Short mmCIF file of C-alpha atoms in Angstrom, two decimals:
data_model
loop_
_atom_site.label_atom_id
_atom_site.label_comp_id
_atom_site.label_asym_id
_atom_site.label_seq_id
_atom_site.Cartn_x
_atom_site.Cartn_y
_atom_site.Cartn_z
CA UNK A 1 -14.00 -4.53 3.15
CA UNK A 2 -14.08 -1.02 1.83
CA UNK A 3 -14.37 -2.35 -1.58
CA UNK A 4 -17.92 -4.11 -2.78
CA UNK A 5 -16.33 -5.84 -5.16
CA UNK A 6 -13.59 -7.11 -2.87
CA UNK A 7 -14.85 -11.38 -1.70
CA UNK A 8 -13.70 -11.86 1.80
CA UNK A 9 -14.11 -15.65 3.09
CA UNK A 10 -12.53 -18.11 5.79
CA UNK A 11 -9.86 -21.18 5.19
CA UNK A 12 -11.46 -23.08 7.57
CA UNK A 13 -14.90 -22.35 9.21
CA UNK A 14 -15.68 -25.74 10.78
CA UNK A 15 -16.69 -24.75 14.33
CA UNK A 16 -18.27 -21.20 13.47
CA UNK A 17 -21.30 -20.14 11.72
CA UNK A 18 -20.62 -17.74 8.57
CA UNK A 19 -23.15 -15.35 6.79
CA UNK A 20 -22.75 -13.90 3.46
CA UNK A 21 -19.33 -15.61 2.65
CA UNK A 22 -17.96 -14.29 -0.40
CA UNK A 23 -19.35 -10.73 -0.20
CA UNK A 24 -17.52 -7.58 1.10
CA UNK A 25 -18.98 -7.91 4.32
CA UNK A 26 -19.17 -11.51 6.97
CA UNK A 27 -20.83 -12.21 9.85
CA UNK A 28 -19.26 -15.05 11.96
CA UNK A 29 -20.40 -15.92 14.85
CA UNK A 30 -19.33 -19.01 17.37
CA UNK A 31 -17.09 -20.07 20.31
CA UNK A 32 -14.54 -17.00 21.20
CA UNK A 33 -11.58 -19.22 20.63
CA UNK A 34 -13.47 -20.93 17.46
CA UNK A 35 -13.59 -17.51 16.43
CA UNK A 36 -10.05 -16.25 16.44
CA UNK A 37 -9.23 -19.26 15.04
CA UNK A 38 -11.54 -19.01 12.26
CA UNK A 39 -10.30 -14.98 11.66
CA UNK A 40 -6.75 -16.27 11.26
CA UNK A 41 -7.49 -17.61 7.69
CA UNK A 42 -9.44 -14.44 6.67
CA UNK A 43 -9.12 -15.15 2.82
CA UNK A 44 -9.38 -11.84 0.62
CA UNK A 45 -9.65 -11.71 -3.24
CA UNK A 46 -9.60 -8.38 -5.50
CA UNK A 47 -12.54 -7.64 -7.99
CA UNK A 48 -12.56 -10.11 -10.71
CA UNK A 49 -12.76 -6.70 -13.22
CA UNK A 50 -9.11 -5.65 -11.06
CA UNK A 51 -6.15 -5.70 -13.15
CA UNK A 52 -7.82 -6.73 -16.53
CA UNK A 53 -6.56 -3.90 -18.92
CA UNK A 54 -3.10 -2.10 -19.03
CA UNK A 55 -4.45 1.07 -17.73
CA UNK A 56 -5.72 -0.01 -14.61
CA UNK A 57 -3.62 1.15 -11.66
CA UNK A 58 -1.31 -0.65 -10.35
CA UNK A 59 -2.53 -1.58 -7.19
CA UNK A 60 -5.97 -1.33 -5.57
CA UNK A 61 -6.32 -0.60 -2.00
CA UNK A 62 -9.17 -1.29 0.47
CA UNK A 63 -9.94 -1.06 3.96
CA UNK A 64 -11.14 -4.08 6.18
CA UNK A 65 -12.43 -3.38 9.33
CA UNK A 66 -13.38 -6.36 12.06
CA UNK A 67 -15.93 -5.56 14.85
CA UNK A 68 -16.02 -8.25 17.63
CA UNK A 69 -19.62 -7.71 19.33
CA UNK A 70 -20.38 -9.64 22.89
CA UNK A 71 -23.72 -11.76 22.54
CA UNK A 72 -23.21 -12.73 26.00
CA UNK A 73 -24.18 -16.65 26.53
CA UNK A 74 -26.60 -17.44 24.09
CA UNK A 75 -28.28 -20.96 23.30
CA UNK A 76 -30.23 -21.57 20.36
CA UNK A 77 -31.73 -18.50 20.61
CA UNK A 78 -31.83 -16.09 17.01
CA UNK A 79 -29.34 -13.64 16.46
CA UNK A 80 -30.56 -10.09 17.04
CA UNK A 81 -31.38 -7.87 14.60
CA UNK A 82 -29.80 -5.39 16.05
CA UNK A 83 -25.77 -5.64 17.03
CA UNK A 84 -25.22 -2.06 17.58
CA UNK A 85 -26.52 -2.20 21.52
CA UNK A 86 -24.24 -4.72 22.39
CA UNK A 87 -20.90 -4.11 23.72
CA UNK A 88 -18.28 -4.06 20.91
CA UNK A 89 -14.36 -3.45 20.05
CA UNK A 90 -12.85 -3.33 16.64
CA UNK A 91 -10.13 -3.11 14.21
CA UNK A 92 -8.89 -1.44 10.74
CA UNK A 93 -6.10 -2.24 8.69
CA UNK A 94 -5.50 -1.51 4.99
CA UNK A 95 -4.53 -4.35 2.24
CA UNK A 96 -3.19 -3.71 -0.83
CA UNK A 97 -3.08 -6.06 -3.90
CA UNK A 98 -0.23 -5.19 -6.49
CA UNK A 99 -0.54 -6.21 -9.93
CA UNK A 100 1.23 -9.70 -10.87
CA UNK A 101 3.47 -8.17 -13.69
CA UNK A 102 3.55 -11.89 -16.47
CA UNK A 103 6.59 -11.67 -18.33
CA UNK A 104 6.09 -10.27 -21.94
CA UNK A 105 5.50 -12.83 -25.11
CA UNK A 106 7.97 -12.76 -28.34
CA UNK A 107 5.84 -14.02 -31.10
CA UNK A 108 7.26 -15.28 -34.65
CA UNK A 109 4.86 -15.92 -37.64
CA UNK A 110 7.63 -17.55 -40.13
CA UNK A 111 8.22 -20.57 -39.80
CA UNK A 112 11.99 -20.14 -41.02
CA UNK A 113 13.68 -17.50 -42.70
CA UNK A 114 16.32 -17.63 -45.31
CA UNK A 115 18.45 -15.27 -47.80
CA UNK A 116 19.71 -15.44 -51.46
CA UNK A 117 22.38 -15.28 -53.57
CA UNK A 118 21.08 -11.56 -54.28
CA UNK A 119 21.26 -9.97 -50.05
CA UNK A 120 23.52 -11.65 -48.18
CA UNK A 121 21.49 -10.24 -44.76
CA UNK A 122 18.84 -12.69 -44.03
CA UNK A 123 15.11 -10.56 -43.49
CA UNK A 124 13.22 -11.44 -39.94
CA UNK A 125 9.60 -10.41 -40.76
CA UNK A 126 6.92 -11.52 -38.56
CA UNK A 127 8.25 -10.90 -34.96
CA UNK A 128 6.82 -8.79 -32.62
CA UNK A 129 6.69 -8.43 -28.54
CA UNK A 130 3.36 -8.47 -26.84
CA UNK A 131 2.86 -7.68 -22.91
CA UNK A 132 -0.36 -8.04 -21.35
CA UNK A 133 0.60 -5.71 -18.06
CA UNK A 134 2.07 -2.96 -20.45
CA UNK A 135 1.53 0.04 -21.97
CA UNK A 136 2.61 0.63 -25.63
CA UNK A 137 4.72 3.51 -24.36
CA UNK A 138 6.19 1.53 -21.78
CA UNK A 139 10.35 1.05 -21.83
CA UNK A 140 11.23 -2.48 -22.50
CA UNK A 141 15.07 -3.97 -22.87
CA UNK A 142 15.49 -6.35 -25.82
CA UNK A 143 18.70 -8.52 -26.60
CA UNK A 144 19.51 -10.26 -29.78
CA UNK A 145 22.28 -12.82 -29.27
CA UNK A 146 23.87 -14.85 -32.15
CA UNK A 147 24.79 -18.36 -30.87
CA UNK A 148 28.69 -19.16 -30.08
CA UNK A 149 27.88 -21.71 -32.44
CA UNK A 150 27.30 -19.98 -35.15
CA UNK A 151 29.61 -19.95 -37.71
CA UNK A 152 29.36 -16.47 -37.83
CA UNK A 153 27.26 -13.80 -38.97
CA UNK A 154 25.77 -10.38 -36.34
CA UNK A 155 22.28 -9.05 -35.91
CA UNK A 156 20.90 -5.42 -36.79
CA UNK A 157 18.56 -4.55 -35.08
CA UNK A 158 17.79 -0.49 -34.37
CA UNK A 159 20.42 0.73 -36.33
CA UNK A 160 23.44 -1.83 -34.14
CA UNK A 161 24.81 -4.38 -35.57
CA UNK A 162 26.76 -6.55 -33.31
CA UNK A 163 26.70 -10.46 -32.48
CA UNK A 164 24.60 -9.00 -28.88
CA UNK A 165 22.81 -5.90 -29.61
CA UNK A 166 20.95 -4.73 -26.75
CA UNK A 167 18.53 -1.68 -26.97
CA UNK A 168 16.36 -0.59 -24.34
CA UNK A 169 12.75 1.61 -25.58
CA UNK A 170 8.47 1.78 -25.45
CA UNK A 171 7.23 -1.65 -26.56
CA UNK A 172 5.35 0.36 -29.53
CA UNK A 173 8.88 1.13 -31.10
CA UNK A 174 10.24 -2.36 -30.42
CA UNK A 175 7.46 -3.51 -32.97
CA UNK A 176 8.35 -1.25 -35.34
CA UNK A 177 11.77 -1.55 -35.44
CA UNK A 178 11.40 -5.77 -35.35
CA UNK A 179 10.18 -5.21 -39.08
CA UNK A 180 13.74 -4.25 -40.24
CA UNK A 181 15.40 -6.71 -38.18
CA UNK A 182 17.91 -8.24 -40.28
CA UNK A 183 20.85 -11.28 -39.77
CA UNK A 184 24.22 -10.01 -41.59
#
């Protein structure tokens, strides 16, 4: 692979011999058909550092080459320092890993909230949205939904009020608008 931090290994490798399994770059060597076999679970896994923070790009592209390389009939003897002499063919295709996008996390740090004789609205301090893949200017769609049970009562939320208020903007301005979130 293109990549040095990208681990390529096999499913299954019974009937071959594998060097430097793991790495960006394997040596396997056996039986032609033991071979192809073997090549059919090529296994490929992004840089553990890939993906970590919300700036990272999106995707991360390599390129993996296989070279096939003739030892001719060989028993027990080493392999050759040198491949390069021997007759050869080879292969290169790209692979692309896309970011797994988890969904984003509503937290609440009340454990109930209630009103008074003095404010009929009901204050919701304490929530807030969190998203791992995301940026804090990135657009997010929020509903607020007041149960069919309810005996009655609406949300505010962003200057709505409504018994579904739906608003759609960057997470950062979710946040700040969750701190005047009110039941009326």
């Amino acid at each position: 692979a293109s990549d040095p931090g990208v681990a390529v290994s096999l499913a299954d490798g019974a009937a071959v011999r594998v060097w430097h399994e793991g790495t960006n770059s394997m040596t396997v060597t056996g039986q032609t058909e033991h071979v192809r076999t073997a090549l059919r679970g090529l296994i490929f896994r992004p840089p553990e550092q890939a993906f970590l923070a919300p700036e990272d790009p999106e995707t991360l592209s390599f390129e993996v080459a296989v070279v096939v390389v003739a030892l001719g009939q060989r028993f027990n003897d080493p392999m050759p320092a040198d491949l390069h002499a021997l007759p050869r063919d080879g292969v290169a295709f790209d692979v692309v890993f896309r970011r797994v996008n988890q969904a984003p996390h509503m937290f609440v740090d009340m454990a109930y909230f209630s009103g008074s004789q003095f404010d009929a609205s009901v204050a919701m301090p304490g929530l807030s949205v969190e998203d791992a893949d995301a940026r804090l200017d990135d657009e997010f769609e929020i509903t607020f939904q007041v149960s069919e049970e309810s005996p009655g009562g609406a949300v505010r939320f962003a200057g709505i009020e409504g018994t579904s208020v739906t608003r759609r903007m960057p997470l950062k301005r979710i946040n700040q608008e969750l701190e005047h979130l009110r039941f009326v």
